[in-house]
XYZ file of C-alpha atoms in Angstrom:
309
model
C 16.889 2.991 18.898
C 16.671 1.074 15.617
C 19.872 0.019 13.861
C 20.607 -1.432 10.444
C 21.169 -5.183 10.763
C 21.350 -6.309 7.149
C 21.578 -5.129 3.554
C 20.699 -7.012 0.384
C 22.356 -6.591 -2.973
C 19.273 -7.125 -5.119
C 21.041 -7.001 -8.449
C 18.351 -4.712 -9.850
C 19.639 -2.639 -12.740
C 17.625 0.488 -11.958
C 15.766 2.291 -9.159
C 14.028 0.074 -6.567
C 10.536 1.415 -5.935
C 9.158 -0.991 -3.348
C 10.243 -3.763 -0.983
C 7.752 -5.905 0.936
C 8.278 -8.664 3.517
C 5.780 -11.542 3.465
C 3.429 -12.534 6.286
C 5.945 -14.751 8.062
C 8.932 -12.468 7.518
C 10.763 -15.122 5.513
C 10.580 -13.684 2.002
C 11.304 -10.260 0.564
C 9.823 -9.034 -2.726
C 11.361 -6.062 -4.546
C 10.408 -4.226 -7.739
C 12.278 -1.819 -9.943
C 12.397 0.438 -12.970
C 14.289 -2.397 -14.668
C 10.785 -3.894 -15.233
C 11.404 -6.849 -12.920
C 10.196 -8.267 -9.613
C 12.577 -10.268 -7.437
C 11.916 -12.567 -4.501
C 14.527 -13.324 -1.855
C 14.643 -15.793 0.993
C 15.676 -13.915 4.137
C 15.848 -16.688 6.721
C 18.189 -16.650 9.718
C 20.023 -13.517 8.696
C 20.939 -14.859 5.251
C 19.619 -13.771 1.861
C 19.250 -15.735 -1.348
C 17.539 -14.929 -4.635
C 14.584 -17.280 -5.089
C 12.974 -15.962 -8.274
C 13.104 -13.158 -10.805
C 9.683 -12.439 -12.284
C 9.496 -10.846 -15.710
C 6.221 -9.931 -17.339
C 5.968 -6.167 -17.105
C 7.043 -3.820 -19.885
C 7.630 -0.719 -17.806
C 8.789 0.333 -14.341
C 7.193 -1.742 -11.570
C 5.965 0.554 -8.819
C 4.635 -1.677 -6.057
C 4.275 -5.267 -4.859
C 1.844 -6.810 -2.378
C 1.755 -10.223 -0.695
C -1.529 -12.076 -0.288
C -2.343 -13.826 2.987
C -0.590 -17.230 3.109
C -3.913 -19.085 3.453
C -4.187 -18.641 -0.337
C -0.684 -19.944 -0.988
C 2.452 -18.050 -1.924
C 0.909 -15.243 -3.995
C 2.274 -11.827 -4.956
C 0.789 -8.965 -6.990
C 2.777 -6.310 -8.868
C 1.691 -3.131 -10.656
C 3.444 -1.151 -13.345
C 3.648 1.834 -15.639
C 2.595 -0.623 -18.380
C -0.997 -0.290 -17.064
C -1.112 -3.851 -15.726
C -1.387 -5.726 -12.460
C 0.113 -9.205 -12.535
C -0.705 -11.851 -9.931
C 2.088 -14.385 -9.427
C 1.898 -17.716 -7.592
C 4.490 -20.218 -6.482
C 3.847 -23.848 -7.353
C 6.406 -26.609 -7.067
C 9.104 -24.071 -6.191
C 8.467 -22.250 -9.474
C 6.748 -18.879 -9.798
C 4.291 -18.282 -12.632
C 1.752 -15.682 -13.732
C -1.799 -16.717 -12.774
C -3.681 -13.533 -13.687
C -3.094 -10.307 -15.569
C -5.435 -7.386 -14.989
C -5.183 -4.803 -17.772
C -8.345 -2.743 -17.452
C -6.698 0.646 -16.853
C -5.779 3.332 -19.379
C -2.622 4.620 -17.680
C 0.053 3.648 -15.188
C -1.142 1.503 -12.271
C 0.574 3.105 -9.295
C -0.564 1.071 -6.303
C -1.776 -2.458 -5.568
C -2.803 -3.950 -2.243
C -4.328 -7.309 -1.313
C -7.269 -7.033 1.048
C -7.851 -8.786 4.388
C -8.076 -12.564 3.995
C -11.586 -12.560 5.486
C -12.810 -11.141 2.155
C -11.232 -13.858 0.042
C -8.456 -13.313 -2.477
C -9.045 -9.701 -3.507
C -6.838 -6.753 -4.405
C -7.384 -3.045 -4.985
C -5.335 -0.969 -7.405
C -5.192 2.727 -8.255
C -4.187 4.269 -11.567
C -3.111 7.525 -13.177
C -6.320 7.319 -15.226
C -8.076 8.393 -11.992
C -9.843 5.077 -11.411
C -9.642 2.441 -8.691
C -10.306 -1.243 -9.364
C -11.261 -3.964 -6.895
C -10.481 -7.389 -8.337
C -11.694 -10.601 -6.675
C -11.039 -14.274 -7.393
C -14.330 -16.182 -7.592
C -13.542 -19.515 -5.910
C -16.492 -21.208 -7.612
C -15.516 -20.357 -11.179
C -11.800 -19.695 -10.798
C -12.349 -16.414 -12.675
C -11.406 -12.924 -11.537
C -14.302 -10.462 -11.192
C -13.708 -6.728 -11.056
C -15.482 -3.606 -9.912
C -14.272 -0.160 -10.903
C -14.580 3.242 -9.266
C -14.234 5.656 -12.205
C -12.968 9.195 -11.639
C -11.991 8.420 -8.061
C -9.296 11.116 -8.167
C -8.826 13.923 -10.650
C -5.516 13.678 -12.548
C -4.736 10.312 -10.975
C -4.795 7.918 -8.005
C -1.428 7.315 -6.362
C -2.176 4.963 -3.487
C -4.748 2.603 -1.965
C -4.980 0.842 1.403
C -7.558 -1.511 2.939
C -9.350 -1.052 6.222
C -8.776 -4.079 8.446
C -11.668 -6.543 8.437
C -14.082 -5.780 11.226
C -13.012 -2.136 11.475
C -15.317 0.296 13.204
C -18.308 1.087 10.976
C -20.161 4.395 10.735
C -23.096 3.102 12.783
C -20.745 2.457 15.699
C -20.682 -1.345 15.356
C -18.039 -3.793 14.314
C -18.981 -5.152 10.912
C -17.635 -6.706 7.732
C -18.315 -4.093 5.066
C -15.297 -3.671 2.840
C -13.602 -0.280 2.986
C -10.542 1.227 1.317
C -8.785 4.563 1.564
C -7.140 6.235 -1.422
C -4.969 9.265 -2.121
C -4.472 11.194 -5.336
C -2.989 14.006 -7.351
C -6.023 16.127 -6.410
C -4.471 16.448 -2.890
C -7.443 14.522 -1.462
C -7.825 11.400 0.642
C -11.054 9.482 0.121
C -12.672 6.603 1.987
C -14.775 4.170 -0.047
C -17.212 1.492 1.078
C -18.733 -1.404 -0.807
C -22.507 -1.166 -1.106
C -23.968 -4.087 -3.011
C -22.181 -4.436 -6.328
C -20.574 -1.003 -6.351
C -18.394 1.237 -4.208
C -19.457 4.619 -2.840
C -17.457 7.524 -1.465
C -17.983 7.751 2.283
C -15.918 10.804 3.127
C -13.331 13.152 1.695
C -10.351 14.291 3.807
C -8.796 17.537 2.641
C -5.760 18.915 4.434
C -2.759 18.203 2.213
C -1.742 20.934 -0.239
C 0.041 18.776 -2.832
C -0.152 15.276 -4.315
C -0.907 12.576 -1.731
C 1.769 9.944 -2.226
C 0.797 7.246 0.269
C -1.960 6.270 2.692
C -1.944 3.440 5.222
C -4.887 2.242 7.301
C -3.525 0.995 10.613
C -4.269 -2.497 11.941
C -6.897 -2.270 14.670
C -6.258 -4.829 17.378
C -9.646 -4.452 19.100
C -9.086 -0.715 19.408
C -12.130 1.582 19.719
C -10.899 3.829 16.912
C -9.672 3.753 13.336
C -6.381 5.348 12.300
C -5.056 6.337 8.868
C -1.653 7.797 8.058
C -1.058 9.904 4.947
C 1.944 11.596 3.377
C 2.348 14.064 0.577
C 4.635 16.108 -1.603
C 3.772 18.974 0.747
C 6.294 17.281 3.123
C 3.643 16.600 5.780
C 2.624 13.366 7.469
C -0.880 13.413 8.916
C -2.510 10.952 11.331
C -6.290 10.773 10.965
C -8.318 9.179 13.762
C -12.012 8.387 14.105
C -14.272 6.600 16.556
C -17.128 6.241 14.085
C -15.499 6.351 10.616
C -17.560 9.396 9.670
C -15.784 12.155 11.596
C -12.007 12.156 11.275
C -9.633 14.255 13.392
C -6.306 15.134 11.723
C -2.994 15.647 13.467
C 0.088 16.786 11.536
C 2.893 14.855 13.202
C 5.698 16.601 11.342
C 6.642 18.748 8.374
C 9.798 17.225 6.918
C 12.617 18.778 4.923
C 11.761 16.908 1.749
C 8.952 15.091 -0.056
C 7.543 12.124 1.858
C 6.846 9.061 -0.265
C 5.850 6.216 2.033
C 4.153 5.493 5.349
C 3.837 2.009 6.833
C 2.436 0.658 10.114
C 3.878 -1.990 12.390
C 1.821 -5.171 12.772
C 0.320 -3.881 16.006
C -0.503 -0.489 14.524
C 1.303 1.570 17.165
C 4.513 2.472 15.297
C 4.605 4.324 11.986
C 7.540 4.178 9.578
C 8.059 7.216 7.329
C 10.435 7.515 4.375
C 11.074 10.263 1.874
C 13.411 12.279 -0.268
C 15.714 13.095 2.651
C 17.077 9.537 2.330
C 15.927 8.625 5.851
C 13.471 6.218 7.442
C 12.039 7.479 10.727
C 9.840 5.691 13.241
C 7.056 7.488 15.101
C 4.993 6.519 18.126
C 2.158 8.186 20.020
C 2.984 9.020 23.636
C 0.604 9.062 26.594
C -0.229 12.729 25.930
C -1.445 11.913 22.418
C 1.584 13.476 20.700
C 3.564 11.638 18.045
C 7.303 11.522 18.707
C 10.182 10.289 16.595
C 11.735 7.291 18.307
C 14.375 6.521 15.657
C 15.664 7.440 12.228
C 18.130 5.699 9.933
C 19.554 6.510 6.518
C 18.363 4.526 3.531
C 20.836 2.846 1.249
C 22.051 5.060 -1.619
C 20.491 2.852 -4.346
C 17.041 2.793 -2.763
C 15.184 5.677 -4.306
C 11.861 7.406 -4.009
C 8.891 6.864 -6.288
C 9.343 10.188 -8.022
C 8.488 8.744 -11.436
C 5.255 7.142 -10.339
C 1.984 8.541 -11.670
C 3.525 10.484 -14.524
């Protein structure tokens, strides 16, 4: 059973859309419709505000920490059509890059595995996905774009772990991402040369896909993706070759599901939605997913219902 051990009064003046713990579990980043990003120290059961980052001019939907090998780096995305990359230097946080190559709200941003360098993917309501990479030789940020990735808009992106199982049945280093959109589809993309190609389309949800999460693969002989939707379903997709995916609906909830997130080992899935609960799910020895715990969210922590408008 999981119990609530701590709460944080963030001081945000509007809805909180995302909260992300860093690699070491020592810092918490939050973002809100008050246009701000906040960073808290959460050491030894105490919380303290470290920084308040202001640079967006609209609701901030999501934040993502980079691997610590690159320093203390955070990315945020917003309704203002921008992704901002922030970095700590000398105990001060500053903006180091602003990506503004989308024509509508940027709804999701995720840093990729550190093996690929400092790179993030972002998805937008303009239907496109961008992959933005820091060139260590020039210090400039290069970008690739997947236009028309999702009709109406892209709501979420997630990276495959480096070395995930490739379609030829070998462990390789080709970059892959999974995305979900307003077209009710989940799509897997793979980098081929200087562009990205659609590998497969997964079609089982009946409403907007709100989140996707590719599970960490700790030397497992299969890949696993979780997805959730406004159709109130959470689906686990598994594959042993990344070309044929087997879906399993683990539950149909009583309300819209907004977020899915894997544990570091990839064996426990956290699910949160409009029912104001967070539930944890784990696969048993029979291959069925069972709820092992559920807790109520705090009243001021809301869903992402405004995202992708």
